[in-house]
Amino acid sequence: MTNLIGQGGSTYAPVSNHTLFAKWNPISYRATYHSTNVVNGVTVNATSGQVPVDNAGYIHDQAVPILANSGQLVRDGYRFTGWTTNPDGTGDALNSGHSVTVGAGNINLYPKWVANTYTISFNANGGAGSIQNVSWTAGESDSPVALPSSGLTRLGYDLEGWSITQGGVAVSGFTPNKNTELFAVWTPKSVGYSFDPGGASGIPNWPQPGTSAFGSAIQLPNLQGTTVTLQDNIVYKFLGWHDGETTYKSGDSFSVMGTSALTFTAQWVMSVENLLDVRYSFAGGTPSDRQDDLASECTIQSTLCS
C-alpha cells in the first residue's frame, strides 16, 4: 500500500532520495440510452415508450451489460431490433445479454429500427371492379400512401375516397401502422331536373329547375287546377307530369334513380266545358259486345276530364 504525499501541482520536500509513483483514481463513466436518432442532421423521435435507465458507474475496459427495451419504446411504422452506439441507428443491434466495453468516455446507446412493410387492400364497398393491393414501407418515402382515385364504378355515385372503416369518412394523407383494408367512400351524383310547360306559355310562378342526389326523392310540383288556353282558344287543364315513360299526378314523389338530367313535361287535357257528350241509342236494336268497350272508353274519358 502506498501513501499519498500530495496532489498534482503541490510541493513536496524530501529528506532523502525517493522514487515517487503516480497514483491513479478510476474515472466513472455512465451508459445512457436515448429515444431519438439523428439521421442526416434530422432528429427522429420514437412515438411512445420510455428508454431504460442505467444508474451504475463503469470504468475503463469494464463491460457494460445492455439493457432490454423494458420501457416499450415504439416508433410507428418500425420494429425495434436493439440498441446501437451510432446516433443514426446504423450498426449491429445490441440486446439484453450483449455488452459493450467502456473506452475513454461515456457510453451512448440509440434505438435501432427496421422499417415495416404493410399491405393495403381495397374494398369496393358496393362498387364494381377491383384494385390490386399495394405495399408501403416506412421510411422509403416521406409521402403517405398514394390512394387510387379510379378503377371502381358504382351507378349513381362518385368515388370520394377511402375510409379505414366501412361507412366511415374518407381519410386524408393515410399512413398505415399495420396491414389495412380500406373501404371505398361513395358520394351520390347530383342529378338536374327541369319542368317543361308542354306547349303552354305565360303560366305564372312556373316551377324552377333544380338538382337532387341520386337515390333521393323529388316531390313534383302541385299544379292541380291550373288551366291554360291553347289553340283555338280552347281551355285545357293540368293533368300531370310525364317523364318520358310515365305520367305522375301533382305532388307525387319521384325517386331519382338515373344519372341523366330529368325533364318533366306538363300534360294538359281539354277542360270538361269543352267536351261534347256522345250518347248511343239502339233504336230497338240489341247491343253487341262492343257496348262494354264503349262504356270503358267513356269511363276513361270521364276520368281524364274530371
CSV table of C-alpha atoms in Angstrom, one decimal:
chain,number,residue,atom,x,y,z
A,1,MET,CA,0.0,0.0,0.0
A,2,THR,CA,1.3,3.4,-0.9
A,3,ASN,CA,0.7,6.7,0.9
A,4,LEU,CA,-0.5,9.8,-0.9
A,5,ILE,CA,2.1,12.5,-0.3
A,6,GLY,CA,0.5,15.3,-2.4
A,7,GLN,CA,-1.8,16.2,-5.2
A,8,GLY,CA,-0.6,17.1,-8.6
A,9,GLY,CA,0.8,20.6,-8.5
A,10,SER,CA,1.5,20.6,-4.8
A,11,THR,CA,5.1,20.8,-3.3
A,12,TYR,CA,7.0,18.1,-1.5
A,13,ALA,CA,10.3,18.4,0.5
A,14,PRO,CA,12.0,15.1,0.7
A,15,VAL,CA,14.6,14.4,3.4
A,16,SER,CA,16.3,11.5,1.5
A,17,ASN,CA,16.3,10.1,-2.1
A,18,HIS,CA,12.9,8.8,-3.1
A,19,THR,CA,11.1,7.5,-6.1
A,20,LEU,CA,7.6,8.9,-6.5
A,21,PHE,CA,4.9,6.9,-8.1
A,22,ALA,CA,1.8,8.3,-9.8
A,23,LYS,CA,-1.5,7.4,-8.0
A,24,TRP,CA,-4.5,6.8,-10.3
A,25,ASN,CA,-8.2,7.0,-9.4
A,26,PRO,CA,-10.6,5.4,-11.9
A,27,ILE,CA,-12.9,7.7,-13.8
A,28,SER,CA,-16.5,6.6,-13.6
A,29,TYR,CA,-18.4,6.6,-16.9
A,30,ARG,CA,-22.1,6.3,-17.5
A,31,ALA,CA,-24.2,4.3,-20.0
A,32,THR,CA,-27.1,6.5,-21.3
A,33,TYR,CA,-30.0,5.3,-23.5
A,34,HIS,CA,-31.6,7.6,-26.0
A,35,SER,CA,-35.1,7.6,-27.6
A,36,THR,CA,-34.0,9.6,-30.7
A,37,ASN,CA,-31.9,9.1,-33.7
A,38,VAL,CA,-30.2,11.8,-35.8
A,39,VAL,CA,-30.3,10.9,-39.5
A,40,ASN,CA,-28.7,13.3,-42.0
A,41,GLY,CA,-28.9,16.0,-39.4
A,42,VAL,CA,-32.6,15.4,-38.7
A,43,THR,CA,-33.8,14.3,-35.3
A,44,VAL,CA,-36.2,11.3,-35.4
A,45,ASN,CA,-38.2,10.6,-32.3
A,46,ALA,CA,-39.8,7.5,-31.0
A,47,THR,CA,-43.6,7.6,-31.0
A,48,SER,CA,-44.1,6.4,-27.4
A,49,GLY,CA,-42.5,4.4,-24.6
A,50,GLN,CA,-39.5,5.1,-22.3
A,51,VAL,CA,-35.8,4.3,-22.5
A,52,PRO,CA,-34.3,2.1,-19.8
A,53,VAL,CA,-32.1,3.8,-17.2
A,54,ASP,CA,-28.7,2.5,-16.1
A,55,ASN,CA,-27.6,4.2,-12.8
A,56,ALA,CA,-24.4,2.3,-12.5
A,57,GLY,CA,-20.9,3.7,-13.0
A,58,TYR,CA,-18.3,2.0,-15.1
A,59,ILE,CA,-14.6,2.3,-15.5
A,60,HIS,CA,-12.2,1.9,-18.5
A,61,ASP,CA,-12.2,-1.6,-20.0
A,62,GLN,CA,-15.2,-2.6,-18.0
A,63,ALA,CA,-18.1,-4.5,-19.8
A,64,VAL,CA,-21.4,-2.6,-19.7
A,65,PRO,CA,-24.4,-5.1,-19.9
A,66,ILE,CA,-27.0,-4.0,-22.4
A,67,LEU,CA,-30.5,-3.5,-21.0
A,68,ALA,CA,-33.7,-4.7,-22.6
A,69,ASN,CA,-36.3,-2.4,-24.1
A,70,SER,CA,-38.2,-2.5,-20.8
A,71,GLY,CA,-39.9,0.8,-21.4
A,72,GLN,CA,-41.6,-0.5,-24.6
A,73,LEU,CA,-40.1,2.1,-26.8
A,74,VAL,CA,-42.1,2.3,-30.1
A,75,ARG,CA,-41.9,4.1,-33.4
A,76,ASP,CA,-44.8,4.0,-35.8
A,77,GLY,CA,-44.0,2.0,-38.9
A,78,TYR,CA,-40.9,0.4,-37.5
A,79,ARG,CA,-39.8,-2.6,-35.5
A,80,PHE,CA,-37.3,-2.2,-32.6
A,81,THR,CA,-34.4,-4.6,-33.1
A,82,GLY,CA,-32.0,-3.4,-30.4
A,83,TRP,CA,-29.5,-0.7,-29.4
A,84,THR,CA,-26.6,0.7,-31.3
A,85,THR,CA,-23.8,3.1,-30.4
A,86,ASN,CA,-24.3,5.1,-33.6
A,87,PRO,CA,-26.7,8.1,-33.3
A,88,ASP,CA,-28.2,7.4,-36.8
A,89,GLY,CA,-29.3,3.9,-35.7
A,90,THR,CA,-26.9,2.1,-38.0
A,91,GLY,CA,-24.5,-0.7,-36.9
A,92,ASP,CA,-25.0,-4.0,-35.2
A,93,ALA,CA,-28.1,-4.4,-32.9
A,94,LEU,CA,-27.2,-4.9,-29.2
A,95,ASN,CA,-29.8,-6.6,-27.0
A,96,SER,CA,-30.1,-7.9,-23.5
A,97,GLY,CA,-27.2,-10.5,-23.0
A,98,HIS,CA,-24.8,-8.4,-25.0
A,99,SER,CA,-22.3,-6.0,-23.6
A,100,VAL,CA,-20.1,-3.1,-24.7
A,101,THR,CA,-16.7,-2.3,-23.3
A,102,VAL,CA,-16.0,1.2,-21.8
A,103,GLY,CA,-13.3,3.2,-23.6
A,104,ALA,CA,-12.3,6.7,-22.7
A,105,GLY,CA,-15.8,8.2,-22.4
A,106,ASN,CA,-19.4,7.7,-21.6
A,107,ILE,CA,-21.5,5.1,-23.5
A,108,ASN,CA,-24.4,6.4,-25.5
A,109,LEU,CA,-26.9,3.9,-26.9
A,110,TYR,CA,-29.5,4.6,-29.6
A,111,PRO,CA,-32.5,2.6,-30.8
A,112,LYS,CA,-32.1,0.6,-34.0
A,113,TRP,CA,-35.3,0.5,-36.1
A,114,VAL,CA,-36.2,-1.7,-39.1
A,115,ALA,CA,-38.9,-0.3,-41.4
A,116,ASN,CA,-42.1,-2.4,-41.6
A,117,THR,CA,-43.7,-3.2,-44.9
A,118,TYR,CA,-47.5,-3.1,-44.8
A,119,THR,CA,-50.1,-4.4,-47.3
A,120,ILE,CA,-53.1,-2.1,-48.1
A,121,SER,CA,-56.1,-3.8,-49.7
A,122,PHE,CA,-59.1,-2.0,-51.2
A,123,ASN,CA,-62.8,-3.0,-50.6
A,124,ALA,CA,-65.1,-1.7,-53.4
A,125,ASN,CA,-67.9,-1.3,-50.7
A,126,GLY,CA,-70.8,-1.8,-53.1
A,127,GLY,CA,-69.0,-0.7,-56.3
A,128,ALA,CA,-67.9,-2.8,-59.2
A,129,GLY,CA,-64.3,-3.6,-60.2
A,130,SER,CA,-61.2,-4.3,-58.2
A,131,ILE,CA,-57.9,-2.7,-57.3
A,132,GLN,CA,-54.7,-4.6,-56.6
A,133,ASN,CA,-53.2,-4.5,-53.2
A,134,VAL,CA,-50.2,-2.1,-52.6
A,135,SER,CA,-47.2,-2.4,-50.3
A,136,TRP,CA,-45.9,0.5,-48.3
A,137,THR,CA,-42.6,0.5,-46.5
A,138,ALA,CA,-42.0,3.1,-43.8
A,139,GLY,CA,-39.0,5.3,-44.4
A,140,GLU,CA,-38.8,4.7,-48.1
A,141,SER,CA,-40.8,7.9,-48.8
A,142,ASP,CA,-41.8,10.9,-46.8
A,143,SER,CA,-45.2,10.8,-48.5
A,144,PRO,CA,-48.3,8.9,-47.3
A,145,VAL,CA,-49.8,6.1,-49.3
A,146,ALA,CA,-51.0,7.1,-52.8
A,147,LEU,CA,-54.7,6.1,-52.7
A,148,PRO,CA,-56.3,5.2,-56.1
A,149,SER,CA,-58.9,7.6,-57.5
A,150,SER,CA,-60.2,5.3,-60.3
A,151,GLY,CA,-60.7,1.6,-61.1
A,152,LEU,CA,-64.1,1.3,-59.5
A,153,THR,CA,-67.6,2.3,-60.6
A,154,ARG,CA,-71.0,2.4,-59.0
A,155,LEU,CA,-74.2,3.5,-60.7
A,156,GLY,CA,-75.3,6.9,-59.5
A,157,TYR,CA,-72.2,7.5,-57.3
A,158,ASP,CA,-68.8,9.2,-57.5
A,159,LEU,CA,-65.7,7.7,-55.7
A,160,GLU,CA,-65.0,10.3,-53.0
A,161,GLY,CA,-62.1,8.5,-51.3
A,162,TRP,CA,-61.2,5.7,-48.8
A,163,SER,CA,-62.1,5.0,-45.2
A,164,ILE,CA,-60.4,2.8,-42.7
A,165,THR,CA,-63.9,1.7,-41.5
A,166,GLN,CA,-66.9,0.6,-43.6
A,167,GLY,CA,-69.3,3.6,-43.6
A,168,GLY,CA,-66.6,6.0,-42.3
A,169,VAL,CA,-65.4,9.2,-43.7
A,170,ALA,CA,-62.7,9.5,-46.3
A,171,VAL,CA,-59.1,9.7,-44.9
A,172,SER,CA,-56.6,12.3,-46.0
A,173,GLY,CA,-52.9,11.5,-46.0
A,174,PHE,CA,-53.2,7.9,-45.0
A,175,THR,CA,-50.0,6.5,-43.3
A,176,PRO,CA,-50.5,2.8,-42.2
A,177,ASN,CA,-49.1,1.3,-39.0
A,178,LYS,CA,-50.4,-2.2,-39.8
A,179,ASN,CA,-51.8,-4.2,-42.7
A,180,THR,CA,-55.0,-2.4,-43.5
A,181,GLU,CA,-58.2,-2.8,-45.6
A,182,LEU,CA,-59.6,0.4,-46.9
A,183,PHE,CA,-63.3,0.9,-47.9
A,184,ALA,CA,-64.5,2.9,-50.8
A,185,VAL,CA,-66.5,6.0,-49.9
A,186,TRP,CA,-69.2,6.8,-52.4
A,187,THR,CA,-71.0,10.2,-52.9
A,188,PRO,CA,-74.3,10.3,-54.7
A,189,LYS,CA,-74.2,12.1,-58.0
A,190,SER,CA,-76.1,15.3,-58.4
A,191,VAL,CA,-78.9,15.0,-61.0
A,192,GLY,CA,-80.5,18.0,-62.6
A,193,TYR,CA,-84.2,18.3,-63.3
A,194,SER,CA,-86.5,20.8,-65.0
A,195,PHE,CA,-90.2,21.3,-65.9
A,196,ASP,CA,-91.4,21.7,-69.5
A,197,PRO,CA,-94.7,23.5,-69.9
A,198,GLY,CA,-95.7,21.1,-72.7
A,199,GLY,CA,-96.6,23.7,-75.3
A,200,ALA,CA,-98.2,26.2,-72.9
A,201,SER,CA,-96.7,29.6,-72.1
A,202,GLY,CA,-97.2,32.5,-69.9
A,203,ILE,CA,-98.0,30.5,-66.8
A,204,PRO,CA,-97.2,32.5,-63.6
A,205,ASN,CA,-94.9,31.0,-60.9
A,206,TRP,CA,-93.8,28.2,-63.2
A,207,PRO,CA,-91.6,25.7,-61.1
A,208,GLN,CA,-87.9,26.3,-61.3
A,209,PRO,CA,-85.3,23.7,-62.3
A,210,GLY,CA,-83.1,22.2,-59.5
A,211,THR,CA,-80.9,19.3,-58.6
A,212,SER,CA,-81.3,16.2,-56.4
A,213,ALA,CA,-78.9,13.5,-55.2
A,214,PHE,CA,-79.1,10.1,-56.9
A,215,GLY,CA,-81.4,7.8,-54.8
A,216,SER,CA,-83.3,10.7,-53.3
A,217,ALA,CA,-86.9,11.7,-53.9
A,218,ILE,CA,-88.4,14.7,-55.7
A,219,GLN,CA,-91.8,16.0,-54.8
A,220,LEU,CA,-93.3,17.0,-58.1
A,221,PRO,CA,-95.0,20.5,-58.1
A,222,ASN,CA,-98.7,20.6,-57.4
A,223,LEU,CA,-100.4,22.3,-60.3
A,224,GLN,CA,-103.8,20.8,-59.8
A,225,GLY,CA,-106.5,23.2,-61.0
A,226,THR,CA,-104.1,25.2,-63.3
A,227,THR,CA,-105.6,25.9,-66.7
A,228,VAL,CA,-104.2,27.3,-69.9
A,229,THR,CA,-105.7,28.5,-73.2
A,230,LEU,CA,-104.1,26.9,-76.2
A,231,GLN,CA,-105.0,26.7,-79.9
A,232,ASP,CA,-108.5,27.9,-81.0
A,233,ASN,CA,-109.0,29.5,-77.5
A,234,ILE,CA,-109.7,26.1,-76.1
A,235,VAL,CA,-109.2,25.8,-72.3
A,236,TYR,CA,-107.0,22.9,-71.1
A,237,LYS,CA,-106.3,22.0,-67.5
A,238,PHE,CA,-103.3,20.3,-65.9
A,239,LEU,CA,-103.4,16.5,-65.8
A,240,GLY,CA,-99.9,15.6,-64.6
A,241,TRP,CA,-96.2,15.3,-65.3
A,242,HIS,CA,-94.7,13.0,-67.9
A,243,ASP,CA,-91.0,11.8,-67.6
A,244,GLY,CA,-90.9,10.1,-71.0
A,245,GLU,CA,-92.4,6.9,-69.8
A,246,THR,CA,-95.0,7.5,-67.0
A,247,THR,CA,-97.4,10.3,-66.1
A,248,TYR,CA,-97.4,11.3,-62.5
A,249,LYS,CA,-100.0,13.3,-60.6
A,250,SER,CA,-99.4,16.7,-59.0
A,251,GLY,CA,-97.5,16.4,-55.7
A,252,ASP,CA,-96.4,12.8,-56.5
A,253,SER,CA,-93.0,11.7,-55.1
A,254,PHE,CA,-90.5,10.7,-57.8
A,255,SER,CA,-87.4,8.7,-56.9
A,256,VAL,CA,-84.2,9.8,-58.7
A,257,MET,CA,-82.6,6.5,-59.8
A,258,GLY,CA,-80.9,7.6,-63.0
A,259,THR,CA,-77.9,9.7,-63.7
A,260,SER,CA,-79.1,11.7,-66.7
A,261,ALA,CA,-80.8,15.1,-66.4
A,262,LEU,CA,-84.6,14.8,-65.9
A,263,THR,CA,-87.3,16.7,-67.8
A,264,PHE,CA,-90.9,16.6,-66.6
A,265,THR,CA,-93.3,17.7,-69.2
A,266,ALA,CA,-96.7,19.1,-68.3
A,267,GLN,CA,-99.7,17.1,-69.6
A,268,TRP,CA,-102.8,19.0,-70.5
A,269,VAL,CA,-106.3,17.8,-71.2
A,270,MET,CA,-109.3,19.6,-72.6
A,271,SER,CA,-111.4,21.1,-69.9
A,272,VAL,CA,-114.8,19.4,-69.3
A,273,GLU,CA,-116.6,22.5,-70.5
A,274,ASN,CA,-115.2,21.9,-74.0
A,275,LEU,CA,-116.2,18.3,-74.2
A,276,LEU,CA,-119.3,17.0,-76.0
A,277,ASP,CA,-121.4,14.3,-74.5
A,278,VAL,CA,-121.9,11.5,-77.0
A,279,ARG,CA,-124.7,9.1,-76.4
A,280,TYR,CA,-125.8,6.0,-78.3
A,281,SER,CA,-129.4,4.9,-79.0
A,282,PHE,CA,-130.0,1.3,-80.1
A,283,ALA,CA,-133.5,2.2,-81.5
A,284,GLY,CA,-134.9,-1.1,-80.7
A,285,GLY,CA,-131.7,-3.0,-81.6
A,286,THR,CA,-129.7,-5.4,-79.5
A,287,PRO,CA,-126.4,-4.1,-78.1
A,288,SER,CA,-123.4,-6.0,-79.2
A,289,ASP,CA,-120.2,-6.9,-77.2
A,290,ARG,CA,-118.9,-3.5,-78.3
A,291,GLN,CA,-121.1,-1.9,-75.7
A,292,ASP,CA,-118.7,-2.8,-73.0
A,293,ASP,CA,-115.8,-1.3,-74.9
A,294,LEU,CA,-117.7,1.9,-75.4
A,295,ALA,CA,-118.5,2.0,-71.7
A,296,SER,CA,-114.8,1.6,-70.9
A,297,GLU,CA,-113.9,4.4,-73.2
A,298,CYS,CA,-116.4,6.7,-71.6
A,299,THR,CA,-115.1,5.8,-68.2
A,300,ILE,CA,-111.5,6.7,-69.3
A,301,GLN,CA,-112.7,10.0,-70.8
A,302,SER,CA,-114.6,10.9,-67.6
A,303,THR,CA,-111.5,10.1,-65.5
A,304,LEU,CA,-109.1,12.3,-67.6
A,305,CYS,CA,-111.5,15.2,-67.8
A,306,SER,CA,-112.8,15.3,-64.3
